[in-house]
Coordinates of C-alpha atoms in Angstrom, one line a residue:
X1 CA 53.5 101.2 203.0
X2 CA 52.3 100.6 199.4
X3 CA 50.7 97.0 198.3
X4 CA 52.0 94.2 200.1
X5 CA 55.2 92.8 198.1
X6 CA 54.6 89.1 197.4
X7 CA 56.6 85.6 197.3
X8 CA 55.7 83.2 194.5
X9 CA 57.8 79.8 194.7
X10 CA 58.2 78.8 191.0
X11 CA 57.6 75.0 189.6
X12 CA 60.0 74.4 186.4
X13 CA 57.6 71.0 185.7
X14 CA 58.9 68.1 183.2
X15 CA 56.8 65.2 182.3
X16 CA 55.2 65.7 185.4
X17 CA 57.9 66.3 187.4
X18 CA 59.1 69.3 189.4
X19 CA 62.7 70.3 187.7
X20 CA 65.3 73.0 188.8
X21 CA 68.8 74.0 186.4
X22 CA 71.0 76.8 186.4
X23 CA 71.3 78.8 183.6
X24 CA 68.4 77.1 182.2
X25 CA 70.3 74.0 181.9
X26 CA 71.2 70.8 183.9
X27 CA 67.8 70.1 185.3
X28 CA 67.5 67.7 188.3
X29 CA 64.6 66.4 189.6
X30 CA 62.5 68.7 192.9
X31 CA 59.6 66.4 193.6
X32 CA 56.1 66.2 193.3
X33 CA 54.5 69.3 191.4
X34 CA 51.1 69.0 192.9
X35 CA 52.5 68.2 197.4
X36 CA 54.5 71.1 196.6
X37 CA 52.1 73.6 195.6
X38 CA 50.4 72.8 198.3
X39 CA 53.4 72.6 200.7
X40 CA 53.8 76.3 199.5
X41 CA 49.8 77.5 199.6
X42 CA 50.3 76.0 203.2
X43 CA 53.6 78.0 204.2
X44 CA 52.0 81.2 203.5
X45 CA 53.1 82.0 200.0
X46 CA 51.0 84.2 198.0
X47 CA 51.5 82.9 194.8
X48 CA 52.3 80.3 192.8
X49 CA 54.5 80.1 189.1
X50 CA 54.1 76.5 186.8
X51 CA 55.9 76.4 183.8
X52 CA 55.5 73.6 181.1
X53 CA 59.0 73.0 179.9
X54 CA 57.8 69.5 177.8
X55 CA 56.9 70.3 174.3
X56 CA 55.2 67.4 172.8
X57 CA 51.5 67.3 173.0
X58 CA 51.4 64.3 175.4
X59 CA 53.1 66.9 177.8
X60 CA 50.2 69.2 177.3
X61 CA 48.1 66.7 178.1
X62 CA 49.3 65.5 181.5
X63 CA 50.3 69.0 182.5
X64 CA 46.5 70.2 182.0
X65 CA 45.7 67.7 184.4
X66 CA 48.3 68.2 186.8
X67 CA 47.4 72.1 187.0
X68 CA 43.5 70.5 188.0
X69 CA 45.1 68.7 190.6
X70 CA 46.9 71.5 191.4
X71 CA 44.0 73.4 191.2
X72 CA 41.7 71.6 193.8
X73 CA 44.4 71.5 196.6
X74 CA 45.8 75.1 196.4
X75 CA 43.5 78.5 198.2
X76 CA 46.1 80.6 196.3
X77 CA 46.4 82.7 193.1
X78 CA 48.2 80.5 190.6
X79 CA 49.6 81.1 187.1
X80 CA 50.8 78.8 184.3
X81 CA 52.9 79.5 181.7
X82 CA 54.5 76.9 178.8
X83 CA 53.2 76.5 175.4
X84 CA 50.5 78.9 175.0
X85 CA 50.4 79.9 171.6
X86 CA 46.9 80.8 171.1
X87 CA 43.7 82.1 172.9
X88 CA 42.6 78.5 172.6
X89 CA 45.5 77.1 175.0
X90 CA 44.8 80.1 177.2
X91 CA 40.8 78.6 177.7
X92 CA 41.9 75.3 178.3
X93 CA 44.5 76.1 181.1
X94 CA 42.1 78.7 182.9
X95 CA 39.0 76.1 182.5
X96 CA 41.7 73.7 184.2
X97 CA 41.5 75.9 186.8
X98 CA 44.6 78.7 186.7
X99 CA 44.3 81.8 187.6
X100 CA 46.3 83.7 185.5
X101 CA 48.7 82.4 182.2
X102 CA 52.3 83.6 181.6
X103 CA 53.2 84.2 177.8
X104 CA 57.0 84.5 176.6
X105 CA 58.2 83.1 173.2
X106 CA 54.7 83.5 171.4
X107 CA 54.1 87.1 172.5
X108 CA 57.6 88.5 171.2
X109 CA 56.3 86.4 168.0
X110 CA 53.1 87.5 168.1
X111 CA 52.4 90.5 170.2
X112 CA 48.9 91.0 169.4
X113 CA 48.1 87.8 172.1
X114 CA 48.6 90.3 174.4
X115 CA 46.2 92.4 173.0
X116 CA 43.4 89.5 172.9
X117 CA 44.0 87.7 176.2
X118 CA 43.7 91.2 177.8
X119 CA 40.8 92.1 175.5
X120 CA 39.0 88.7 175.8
X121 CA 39.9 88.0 179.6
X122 CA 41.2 91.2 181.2
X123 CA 44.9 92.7 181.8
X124 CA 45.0 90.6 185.1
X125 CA 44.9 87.3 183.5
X126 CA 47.8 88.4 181.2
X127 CA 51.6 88.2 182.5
X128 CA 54.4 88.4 180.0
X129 CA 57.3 86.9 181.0
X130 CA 61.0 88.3 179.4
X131 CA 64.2 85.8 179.8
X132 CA 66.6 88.5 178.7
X133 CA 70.6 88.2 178.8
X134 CA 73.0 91.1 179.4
X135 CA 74.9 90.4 176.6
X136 CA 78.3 92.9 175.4
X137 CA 75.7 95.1 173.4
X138 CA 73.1 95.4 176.5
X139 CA 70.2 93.5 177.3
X140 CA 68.2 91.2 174.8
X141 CA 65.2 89.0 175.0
X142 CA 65.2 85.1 174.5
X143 CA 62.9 83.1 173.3
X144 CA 62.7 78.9 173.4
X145 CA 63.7 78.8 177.0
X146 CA 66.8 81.0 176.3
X147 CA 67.9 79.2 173.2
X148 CA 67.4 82.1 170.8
X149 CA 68.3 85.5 171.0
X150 CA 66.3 88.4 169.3
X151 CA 66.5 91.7 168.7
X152 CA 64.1 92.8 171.0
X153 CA 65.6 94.4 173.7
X154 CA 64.3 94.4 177.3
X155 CA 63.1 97.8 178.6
X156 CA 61.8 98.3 174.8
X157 CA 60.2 95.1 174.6
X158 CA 58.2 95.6 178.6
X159 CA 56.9 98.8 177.6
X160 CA 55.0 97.7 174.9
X161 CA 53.8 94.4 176.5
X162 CA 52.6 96.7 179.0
X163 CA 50.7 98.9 176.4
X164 CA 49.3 96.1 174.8
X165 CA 48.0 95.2 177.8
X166 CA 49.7 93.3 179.7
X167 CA 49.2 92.9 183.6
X168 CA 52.4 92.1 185.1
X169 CA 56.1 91.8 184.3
X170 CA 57.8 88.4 184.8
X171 CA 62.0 89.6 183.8
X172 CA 64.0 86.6 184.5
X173 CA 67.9 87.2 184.1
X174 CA 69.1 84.8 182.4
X175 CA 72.5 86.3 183.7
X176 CA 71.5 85.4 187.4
X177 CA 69.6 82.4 187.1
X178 CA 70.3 79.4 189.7
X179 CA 73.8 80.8 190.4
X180 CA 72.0 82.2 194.1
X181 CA 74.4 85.5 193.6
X182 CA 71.2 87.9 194.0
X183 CA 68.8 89.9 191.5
X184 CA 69.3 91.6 188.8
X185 CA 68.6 94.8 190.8
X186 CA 70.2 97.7 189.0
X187 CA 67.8 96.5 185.5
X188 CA 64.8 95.4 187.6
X189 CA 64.9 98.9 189.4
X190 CA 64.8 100.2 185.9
X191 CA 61.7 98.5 184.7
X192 CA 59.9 99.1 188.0
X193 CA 60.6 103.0 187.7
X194 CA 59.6 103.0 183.7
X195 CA 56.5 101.1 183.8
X196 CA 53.1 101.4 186.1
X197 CA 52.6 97.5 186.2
X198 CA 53.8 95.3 189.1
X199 CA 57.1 93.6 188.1
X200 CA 57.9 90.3 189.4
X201 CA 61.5 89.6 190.0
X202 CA 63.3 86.2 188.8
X203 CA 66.8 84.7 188.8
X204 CA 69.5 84.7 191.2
X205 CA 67.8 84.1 194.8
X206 CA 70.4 82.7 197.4
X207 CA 69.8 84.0 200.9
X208 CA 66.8 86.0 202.7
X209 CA 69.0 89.0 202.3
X210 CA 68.7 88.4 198.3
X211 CA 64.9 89.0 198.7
X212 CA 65.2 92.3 200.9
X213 CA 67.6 94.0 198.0
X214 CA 65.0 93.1 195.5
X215 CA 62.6 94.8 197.0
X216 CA 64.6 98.0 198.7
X217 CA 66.9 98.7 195.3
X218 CA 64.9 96.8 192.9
X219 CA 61.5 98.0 193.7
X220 CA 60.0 94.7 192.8
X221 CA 56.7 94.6 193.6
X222 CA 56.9 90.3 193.7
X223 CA 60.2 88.0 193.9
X224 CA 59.9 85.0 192.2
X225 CA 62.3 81.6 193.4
X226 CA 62.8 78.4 192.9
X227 CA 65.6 76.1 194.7
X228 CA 65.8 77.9 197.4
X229 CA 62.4 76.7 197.9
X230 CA 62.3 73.3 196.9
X231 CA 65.4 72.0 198.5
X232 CA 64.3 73.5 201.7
X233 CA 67.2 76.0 201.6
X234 CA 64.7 79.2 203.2
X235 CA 61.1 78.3 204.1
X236 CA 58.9 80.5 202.8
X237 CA 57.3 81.2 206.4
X238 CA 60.7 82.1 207.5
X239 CA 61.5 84.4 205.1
X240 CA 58.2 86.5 205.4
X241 CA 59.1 87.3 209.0
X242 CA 62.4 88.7 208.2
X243 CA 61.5 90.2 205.6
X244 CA 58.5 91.8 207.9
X245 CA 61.7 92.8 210.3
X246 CA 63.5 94.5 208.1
X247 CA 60.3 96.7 207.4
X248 CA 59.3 95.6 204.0
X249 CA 55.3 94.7 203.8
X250 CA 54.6 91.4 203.3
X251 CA 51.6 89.2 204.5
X252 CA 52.3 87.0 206.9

């Protein structure tokens, strides 16, 4: 059966406020960041994604101290992602009490933070996240919450986060994101078969089915979601099961 494949709700969180778009834009408001981590920890997800999308340092500030609250009420594995430039903000957010950090715009900038959060805190701690775009001349990364396409493409750009030493994988299409049309299977399947670290799938989820495809042709190892979630659209308990039916292995 292989490792268990896991779901990890993700919290987009806004001066301390849960927020969902699509297409990285037109955020509305999803509740409570802190009753729905635990909401989640309670309905058997495995893990569970924060991402800082507030800039200034006040933001940094009160999303510290959400991620202790956060901490104290949640028996799962957690990661937290937003900001982290430095080895610095990667102490503080683990100290705060996450369990792993997600890095996106500072490690294309600066890829040897890979090299020192594995090196200072182990490969496990370390997951790169990717919001790439399948643009006319193939797939590119972006950095500043899609604003700013680079030249690094995708498949390129995960292998040598991987040998840097990176733990897992976060791809988020920016191509499927919020529009609940499915994965980005055909790429995902791609980066699972080329690289020995887990992948974690994100962008696109719409129905249960959505989650069996990304693990049957997308050999995901984790599928990441987030209104589907929040708005109550497939409970995470629910979800498990079938997938459990349709022969995938998942904890329930």
């Amino acid at each position: 059966m292989g490792l268990a494949k896991r779901i990890i709700p993700c919290l987009d969180v806004k001066d301390g406020e849960t927020v969902k778009g699509t297409n990285f834009v037109n955020l509305r408001s999803a509740g409570d960041p802190v009753e729905l981590g635990k909401a989640y920890s309670d309905q058997g997800a495995d893990e569970l994604v924060f991402l800082d999308i507030t800039a200034s340092f006040e933001g940094r500030k009160t999303f510290t101290e959400m991620v202790t609250k956060v901490a104290e009420t949640l028996n799962i594995p957690f990661t937290v992602g937003g900001g982290i430039n430095e080895l610095k903000d990667v102490e503080r957010l683990l100290y705060a009490g996450a369990d792993k950090v997600s890095i996106n715009s500072a490690a294309i900038r600066h890829p040897e933070l890979i090299d020192e959060i594995a090196t200072r805190f182990g490969s496990q701690v370390c997951v790169v996240a990717i919001d790439a775009r399948n643009d006319n001349d193939g797939w590119h990364c972006y950095l500043k919450g899609g604003r700013e396409r680079t030249e690094r493409r995708l498949l390129e750009w995960a292998h040598e986060a991987q040998e840097r030493g990176a733990g897992e994988i976060l791809f988020t299409s920016m191509n499927h994101d919020g529009t609940k049309n499915g994965y980005a299977n055909e790429t995902l399947r791609q980066l699972s078969d080329n690289l020995s670290i887990p992948i974690i799938a994100s962008g696109g989820a719409g129905c249960r089915e959505h989650f069996r495809d990304v693990f049957t042709i997308g050999h995901a190892d984790a599928a990441l979601a987030a209104s589907v979630f929040h708005f109550g659209e497939i409970p995470v308990r629910e979800l498990k099961q079938y997938l459990k039916d349709e022969g995938i292995n998942v904890r329930l």
